[in-house]
mmCIF file of C-alpha atoms and ligand atoms in Angstrom:
data_model
loop_
_atom_site.group_PDB
_atom_site.id
_atom_site.type_symbol
_atom_site.label_atom_id
_atom_site.label_comp_id
_atom_site.label_asym_id
_atom_site.label_seq_id
_atom_site.Cartn_x
_atom_site.Cartn_y
_atom_site.Cartn_z
ATOM 1 C CA MET A 1 21.175 92.075 167.966
ATOM 2 C CA ASP A 2 20.467 92.612 164.330
ATOM 3 C CA ASP A 3 17.104 91.950 163.245
ATOM 4 C CA ARG A 4 18.150 92.505 159.692
ATOM 5 C CA PRO A 5 17.344 89.476 157.350
ATOM 6 C CA ILE A 6 20.166 86.957 155.754
ATOM 7 C CA GLY A 7 20.279 87.455 152.076
ATOM 8 C CA LEU A 8 20.693 83.638 150.051
ATOM 9 C CA LEU A 9 21.310 83.577 146.457
ATOM 10 C CA ASP A 10 21.369 81.032 144.011
ATOM 11 C CA SER A 11 21.250 80.008 140.593
ATOM 12 C CA GLY A 12 17.433 78.925 141.084
ATOM 13 C CA VAL A 13 15.890 76.778 143.921
ATOM 14 C CA GLY A 14 19.303 74.794 144.701
ATOM 15 C CA GLY A 15 20.232 77.160 147.317
ATOM 16 C CA LEU A 16 17.216 76.425 149.550
ATOM 17 C CA THR A 17 19.116 73.372 150.886
ATOM 18 C CA ILE A 18 21.321 76.083 152.587
ATOM 19 C CA TRP A 19 18.353 78.107 153.308
ATOM 20 C CA ARG A 20 16.580 75.247 155.190
ATOM 21 C CA ALA A 21 19.789 74.104 157.322
ATOM 22 C CA THR A 22 19.867 77.998 157.977
ATOM 23 C CA LYS A 23 16.364 77.933 158.953
ATOM 24 C CA ARG A 24 16.671 74.925 161.734
ATOM 25 C CA LEU A 25 20.115 76.270 162.876
ATOM 26 C CA LEU A 26 19.079 80.064 163.425
ATOM 27 C CA PRO A 27 15.134 79.869 163.632
ATOM 28 C CA ASN A 28 14.990 83.429 164.709
ATOM 29 C CA GLU A 29 16.576 85.092 161.352
ATOM 30 C CA SER A 30 14.426 86.471 158.715
ATOM 31 C CA MET A 31 15.446 85.884 155.217
ATOM 32 C CA VAL A 32 15.063 86.839 151.806
ATOM 33 C CA PHE A 33 16.224 84.148 149.012
ATOM 34 C CA PHE A 34 16.994 85.103 145.469
ATOM 35 C CA ALA A 35 16.421 82.483 143.073
ATOM 36 C CA ASP A 36 17.846 83.366 139.102
ATOM 37 C CA SER A 37 16.011 80.794 138.004
ATOM 38 C CA GLY A 38 15.611 83.436 134.739
ATOM 39 C CA HIS A 39 19.311 82.675 134.379
ATOM 40 C CA VAL A 40 19.831 79.181 135.547
ATOM 41 C CA PRO A 41 22.034 76.913 134.817
ATOM 42 C CA TYR A 42 24.893 79.120 136.227
ATOM 43 C CA GLY A 43 27.351 75.995 135.025
ATOM 44 C CA GLU A 44 26.971 77.377 131.547
ATOM 45 C CA LYS A 45 27.921 80.900 131.884
ATOM 46 C CA SER A 46 31.033 82.449 131.748
ATOM 47 C CA GLN A 47 32.922 84.089 134.703
ATOM 48 C CA PRO A 48 32.022 87.787 133.709
ATOM 49 C CA GLU A 49 28.731 87.008 133.101
ATOM 50 C CA LEU A 50 28.158 85.380 136.479
ATOM 51 C CA HIS A 51 30.147 88.607 138.216
ATOM 52 C CA ASP A 52 27.755 90.363 136.500
ATOM 53 C CA LEU A 53 24.632 88.814 137.688
ATOM 54 C CA THR A 54 25.496 88.394 141.073
ATOM 55 C CA THR A 55 26.579 91.827 141.560
ATOM 56 C CA ARG A 56 23.085 92.796 140.340
ATOM 57 C CA ILE A 57 21.472 90.535 142.814
ATOM 58 C CA VAL A 58 23.409 91.615 145.428
ATOM 59 C CA ARG A 59 21.851 95.051 144.813
ATOM 60 C CA PHE A 60 18.664 94.056 145.066
ATOM 61 C CA LEU A 61 19.345 92.028 148.488
ATOM 62 C CA GLN A 62 20.800 95.496 149.691
ATOM 63 C CA THR A 63 17.536 96.898 149.066
ATOM 64 C CA GLN A 64 15.800 94.397 150.869
ATOM 65 C CA ASP A 65 18.102 95.760 154.064
ATOM 66 C CA VAL A 66 20.171 92.248 154.272
ATOM 67 C CA LYS A 67 23.030 92.297 156.913
ATOM 68 C CA ILE A 68 25.105 89.238 155.413
ATOM 69 C CA VAL A 69 24.748 87.436 151.874
ATOM 70 C CA VAL A 70 25.494 83.494 151.497
ATOM 71 C CA VAL A 71 26.220 82.737 148.174
ATOM 72 C CA ALA A 72 24.040 79.556 148.176
ATOM 73 C CA CYS A 73 25.828 78.032 144.836
ATOM 74 C CA ASN A 74 29.189 76.388 144.760
ATOM 75 C CA THR A 75 29.151 77.862 140.958
ATOM 76 C CA ALA A 76 28.759 81.368 142.042
ATOM 77 C CA THR A 77 31.119 81.042 144.872
ATOM 78 C CA VAL A 78 33.996 79.315 142.819
ATOM 79 C CA HIS A 79 34.026 82.394 140.115
ATOM 80 C CA ALA A 80 32.633 85.544 141.877
ATOM 81 C CA LEU A 81 32.909 85.627 145.827
ATOM 82 C CA ASP A 82 36.235 86.933 145.271
ATOM 83 C CA TYR A 83 34.669 89.527 142.914
ATOM 84 C CA LEU A 84 31.912 90.425 144.960
ATOM 85 C CA ARG A 85 33.799 90.889 148.660
ATOM 86 C CA GLU A 86 35.859 93.146 146.645
ATOM 87 C CA THR A 87 33.070 94.992 144.914
ATOM 88 C CA PHE A 88 30.738 95.107 148.526
ATOM 89 C CA PRO A 89 33.719 95.430 150.914
ATOM 90 C CA GLU A 90 31.243 96.682 153.860
ATOM 91 C CA LEU A 91 28.965 93.271 153.118
ATOM 92 C CA PRO A 92 29.824 90.133 154.741
ATOM 93 C CA PHE A 93 29.782 87.191 152.384
ATOM 94 C CA VAL A 94 29.633 83.583 153.141
ATOM 95 C CA GLY A 95 29.873 80.926 150.050
ATOM 96 C CA VAL A 96 29.394 77.305 149.678
ATOM 97 C CA VAL A 97 32.065 75.317 147.896
ATOM 98 C CA PRO A 98 32.727 71.344 147.612
ATOM 99 C CA VAL A 99 33.599 69.714 150.799
ATOM 100 C CA VAL A 100 37.155 68.674 149.835
ATOM 101 C CA LYS A 101 38.686 68.758 153.119
ATOM 102 C CA THR A 102 35.744 66.623 154.908
ATOM 103 C CA LEU A 103 36.186 64.051 152.310
ATOM 104 C CA ALA A 104 39.924 64.048 152.276
ATOM 105 C CA SER A 105 39.654 63.064 156.103
ATOM 106 C CA ARG A 106 36.941 60.956 156.163
ATOM 107 C CA THR A 107 37.896 58.409 153.486
ATOM 108 C CA HIS A 108 39.753 54.953 153.915
ATOM 109 C CA THR A 109 40.558 54.151 150.515
ATOM 110 C CA GLY A 110 41.957 57.399 149.472
ATOM 111 C CA THR A 111 40.080 58.047 146.683
ATOM 112 C CA VAL A 112 37.499 60.293 146.817
ATOM 113 C CA ALA A 113 34.493 62.102 144.372
ATOM 114 C CA VAL A 114 32.751 65.624 143.817
ATOM 115 C CA LEU A 115 29.833 65.698 142.123
ATOM 116 C CA SER A 116 29.222 69.296 140.814
ATOM 117 C CA THR A 117 28.431 70.882 137.797
ATOM 118 C CA PRO A 118 30.826 71.051 134.533
ATOM 119 C CA ALA A 119 31.880 74.378 135.324
ATOM 120 C CA THR A 120 32.767 73.898 139.084
ATOM 121 C CA ALA A 121 34.311 70.440 137.897
ATOM 122 C CA GLU A 122 36.488 72.452 135.810
ATOM 123 C CA SER A 123 37.529 75.558 138.183
ATOM 124 C CA ALA A 124 40.572 76.597 138.724
ATOM 125 C CA TYR A 125 39.150 77.089 142.669
ATOM 126 C CA LEU A 126 38.575 72.892 142.672
ATOM 127 C CA THR A 127 41.983 72.759 141.651
ATOM 128 C CA GLY A 128 43.348 74.719 144.440
ATOM 129 C CA LEU A 129 40.866 72.883 146.989
ATOM 130 C CA ILE A 130 42.144 69.837 146.192
ATOM 131 C CA GLN A 131 45.804 71.257 146.173
ATOM 132 C CA THR A 132 45.392 72.577 149.637
ATOM 133 C CA TYR A 133 43.382 70.006 151.609
ATOM 134 C CA ALA A 134 43.909 66.370 149.675
ATOM 135 C CA PRO A 135 47.124 66.692 147.821
ATOM 136 C CA ASP A 136 47.611 63.240 148.464
ATOM 137 C CA LYS A 137 44.220 61.647 147.571
ATOM 138 C CA ASN A 138 42.622 60.635 144.555
ATOM 139 C CA VAL A 139 40.161 63.288 143.642
ATOM 140 C CA LEU A 140 37.639 62.217 140.862
ATOM 141 C CA ARG A 141 35.909 65.361 139.414
ATOM 142 C CA ILE A 142 32.627 64.532 138.011
ATOM 143 C CA GLY A 143 30.685 67.115 136.101
ATOM 144 C CA CYS A 144 27.183 66.449 136.215
ATOM 145 C CA ASP A 145 25.426 68.460 133.256
ATOM 146 C CA GLY A 146 21.480 68.256 133.464
ATOM 147 C CA LEU A 147 20.568 67.341 137.011
ATOM 148 C CA GLU A 148 19.978 70.812 138.174
ATOM 149 C CA ASP A 149 17.783 71.520 135.412
ATOM 150 C CA LEU A 150 15.536 68.510 136.512
ATOM 151 C CA VAL A 151 15.249 69.713 139.718
ATOM 152 C CA GLU A 152 14.277 73.237 138.717
ATOM 153 C CA ALA A 153 11.873 71.681 136.512
ATOM 154 C CA GLY A 154 10.353 70.093 139.456
ATOM 155 C CA GLU A 155 11.395 66.692 138.172
ATOM 156 C CA ALA A 156 13.607 65.804 140.894
ATOM 157 C CA ASN A 157 11.501 62.566 141.900
ATOM 158 C CA SER A 158 11.193 61.653 138.309
ATOM 159 C CA GLY A 159 12.602 58.629 136.300
ATOM 160 C CA ARG A 160 14.412 61.354 134.248
ATOM 161 C CA ALA A 161 16.771 62.056 137.295
ATOM 162 C CA THR A 162 17.269 58.570 138.235
ATOM 163 C CA ALA A 163 18.218 57.350 134.509
ATOM 164 C CA LEU A 164 20.620 60.806 134.394
ATOM 165 C CA LEU A 165 21.782 59.990 138.022
ATOM 166 C CA GLU A 166 22.675 56.309 136.979
ATOM 167 C CA ARG A 167 24.435 57.367 133.871
ATOM 168 C CA HIS A 168 26.582 59.324 136.226
ATOM 169 C CA LEU A 169 27.041 57.646 139.241
ATOM 170 C CA THR A 170 27.098 53.958 138.160
ATOM 171 C CA PRO A 171 31.008 54.240 136.801
ATOM 172 C CA LEU A 172 32.124 55.027 140.313
ATOM 173 C CA ARG A 173 30.983 51.777 141.712
ATOM 174 C CA ASP A 174 33.943 49.868 139.871
ATOM 175 C CA THR A 175 36.339 52.279 141.626
ATOM 176 C CA ALA A 176 37.877 52.614 145.145
ATOM 177 C CA VAL A 177 35.786 55.687 145.968
ATOM 178 C CA ASP A 178 34.403 55.663 149.528
ATOM 179 C CA ALA A 179 33.448 59.281 150.093
ATOM 180 C CA VAL A 180 31.384 61.350 147.889
ATOM 181 C CA GLY A 181 30.843 65.127 148.036
ATOM 182 C CA LEU A 182 27.688 67.256 146.724
ATOM 183 C CA GLY A 183 29.544 70.263 144.894
ATOM 184 C CA CYS A 184 26.138 71.987 143.723
ATOM 185 C CA THR A 185 23.683 73.041 146.044
ATOM 186 C CA HIS A 186 20.987 71.554 143.917
ATOM 187 C CA TYR A 187 22.143 68.039 144.800
ATOM 188 C CA PRO A 188 20.923 67.634 148.467
ATOM 189 C CA PHE A 189 17.355 67.454 146.861
ATOM 190 C CA LEU A 190 18.512 64.055 145.085
ATOM 191 C CA ARG A 191 20.659 62.720 147.669
ATOM 192 C CA ALA A 192 18.275 59.733 148.698
ATOM 193 C CA ARG A 193 18.432 59.019 145.080
ATOM 194 C CA ILE A 194 22.133 59.520 144.962
ATOM 195 C CA LYS A 195 22.922 56.873 147.911
ATOM 196 C CA ARG A 196 21.071 54.128 146.950
ATOM 197 C CA ILE A 197 22.297 53.969 143.610
ATOM 198 C CA LEU A 198 26.050 54.438 145.372
ATOM 199 C CA GLY A 199 25.049 51.706 147.896
ATOM 200 C CA PRO A 200 25.563 51.301 151.278
ATOM 201 C CA GLY A 201 30.051 51.650 151.279
ATOM 202 C CA ILE A 202 29.883 54.893 149.525
ATOM 203 C CA SER A 203 29.231 58.067 152.109
ATOM 204 C CA VAL A 204 27.598 60.867 150.838
ATOM 205 C CA TYR A 205 28.766 64.603 152.390
ATOM 206 C CA ASP A 206 26.886 68.085 151.437
ATOM 207 C CA PRO A 207 27.948 71.707 152.949
ATOM 208 C CA SER A 208 24.448 73.005 153.794
ATOM 209 C CA LYS A 209 25.000 72.240 157.823
ATOM 210 C CA PRO A 210 28.605 73.746 157.777
ATOM 211 C CA VAL A 211 27.575 76.529 155.951
ATOM 212 C CA ALA A 212 24.942 77.392 158.250
ATOM 213 C CA ARG A 213 27.251 76.978 161.084
ATOM 214 C CA ARG A 214 29.491 79.592 159.177
ATOM 215 C CA VAL A 215 26.612 81.905 158.887
ATOM 216 C CA ARG A 216 25.997 81.440 162.708
ATOM 217 C CA GLN A 217 29.694 81.822 163.789
ATOM 218 C CA LEU A 218 30.154 85.134 161.185
ATOM 219 C CA LEU A 219 26.861 86.336 162.894
ATOM 220 C CA VAL A 220 28.327 85.780 166.453
ATOM 221 C CA GLU A 221 31.249 87.625 166.085
ATOM 222 C CA ARG A 222 29.397 90.821 164.877
ATOM 223 C CA ASP A 223 26.993 90.680 167.270
ATOM 224 C CA ALA A 224 24.029 90.338 164.887
ATOM 225 C CA LEU A 225 22.243 87.447 165.776
ATOM 226 C CA ALA A 226 18.280 88.381 165.411
ATOM 227 C CA SER A 227 15.606 87.873 168.102
ATOM 228 C CA ASN A 228 12.786 87.368 165.600
ATOM 229 C CA ARG A 229 9.666 85.707 167.280
ATOM 230 C CA GLN A 230 8.147 85.621 163.953
ATOM 231 C CA PRO A 231 10.775 85.479 161.122
ATOM 232 C CA MET A 232 9.778 86.556 157.613
ATOM 233 C CA TYR A 233 11.152 84.739 154.820
ATOM 234 C CA SER A 234 10.448 86.056 151.403
ATOM 235 C CA PHE A 235 11.107 84.599 147.832
ATOM 236 C CA PHE A 236 12.424 86.711 144.746
ATOM 237 C CA THR A 237 13.217 85.353 141.336
ATOM 238 C CA THR A 238 14.104 86.479 137.811
ATOM 239 C CA GLY A 239 12.393 83.356 136.629
ATOM 240 C CA ASP A 240 8.268 82.321 136.625
ATOM 241 C CA ALA A 241 7.212 83.173 139.944
ATOM 242 C CA ASP A 242 4.554 80.428 140.479
ATOM 243 C CA HIS A 243 6.671 77.714 138.617
ATOM 244 C CA VAL A 244 9.288 78.652 141.565
ATOM 245 C CA ARG A 245 6.806 78.711 144.227
ATOM 246 C CA SER A 246 5.412 75.334 143.475
ATOM 247 C CA VAL A 247 8.827 73.738 143.022
ATOM 248 C CA ALA A 248 9.868 75.277 145.953
ATOM 249 C CA GLU A 249 7.025 73.896 147.821
ATOM 250 C CA GLY A 250 7.664 70.654 146.757
ATOM 251 C CA LEU A 251 11.082 70.383 147.510
ATOM 252 C CA LEU A 252 10.800 71.709 151.049
ATOM 253 C CA ARG A 253 7.445 70.704 151.920
ATOM 254 C CA GLU A 254 6.239 73.696 153.440
ATOM 255 C CA PRO A 255 4.295 76.721 151.910
ATOM 256 C CA VAL A 256 6.850 79.391 151.186
ATOM 257 C CA GLY A 257 4.046 82.089 150.098
ATOM 258 C CA GLU A 258 4.348 84.717 147.513
ATOM 259 C CA VAL A 259 6.976 84.741 145.441
ATOM 260 C CA GLY A 260 7.993 88.004 143.909
ATOM 261 C CA HIS A 261 9.550 88.476 140.108
ATOM 262 C CA VAL A 262 12.077 90.603 139.955
ATOM 263 C CA GLU A 263 14.006 91.871 136.262
ATOM 264 C CA LEU A 264 17.823 92.487 137.062
HETATM 265 N N1 LIG B 1 23.222 75.020 142.567
HETATM 266 C C1 LIG B 1 24.443 75.605 141.912
HETATM 267 C C2 LIG B 1 25.639 75.089 142.274
HETATM 268 O O1 LIG B 1 25.799 75.217 143.304
HETATM 269 C C3 LIG B 1 24.426 75.550 140.323
HETATM 270 C C4 LIG B 1 23.446 75.132 139.306
HETATM 271 C C5 LIG B 1 23.806 75.521 138.292
HETATM 272 O O2 LIG B 1 22.987 76.761 137.744
HETATM 273 O O3 LIG B 1 24.578 75.497 137.080
HETATM 274 O O4 LIG B 1 26.961 75.299 141.775
#
């Protein structure tokens, strides 16, 4: 047993989709969530910048005595997870990557699409996932700039978000795509709208639950599950703490309490 918290990090509030899935699966675990809202979007950062920012965040999470770190951000995972594992060899990490394997196994037409930030869409990591898990499939990489900014601004349900989604997604309806993966942790908050725009013939998958299951598996292997009757949830951000709190509460539809401001 290990009652220390799980640490989660994202460029902003998107990683709360992983936080939510982890909380549902592991209700006795305490969690420390770090939203690097002062530096969002990660999709526009260079790899050295992402190494630097995520290293500082992990150092902060270590001050919170976390037992495991979930990099709850596709962009940070594909560009910085290997680096973090080398830098903190004693700390277990779980990352999140687009569900290419799932898409390849579910498609009937052989054409699938991954929605992500432009940085993830253009990454060598995604190329590797496609070569490994979907070499015989037609995988469309849709880099959707701007969506995570609207989620960060508390505008996930706005007309602007719908218009942007329509611009990115409508062209998919004229293709053979029958399975779409959400390759950015902000996007599950837009899921209902994404499904509506894509229509009933296209299935939508996101990695939140598989990531939560991977966290459980690692904790079981290390005999490190918690038995907290009253788990604690804490939230930190490099951005505006009041704004992050109100956006997080709007997205999760539950109170999150105080959000602490941190300078990295
Ligand atoms: N939530 C992030 C992801 O999964 C990143 C969004 C961003 O900051 O660009 O890719």
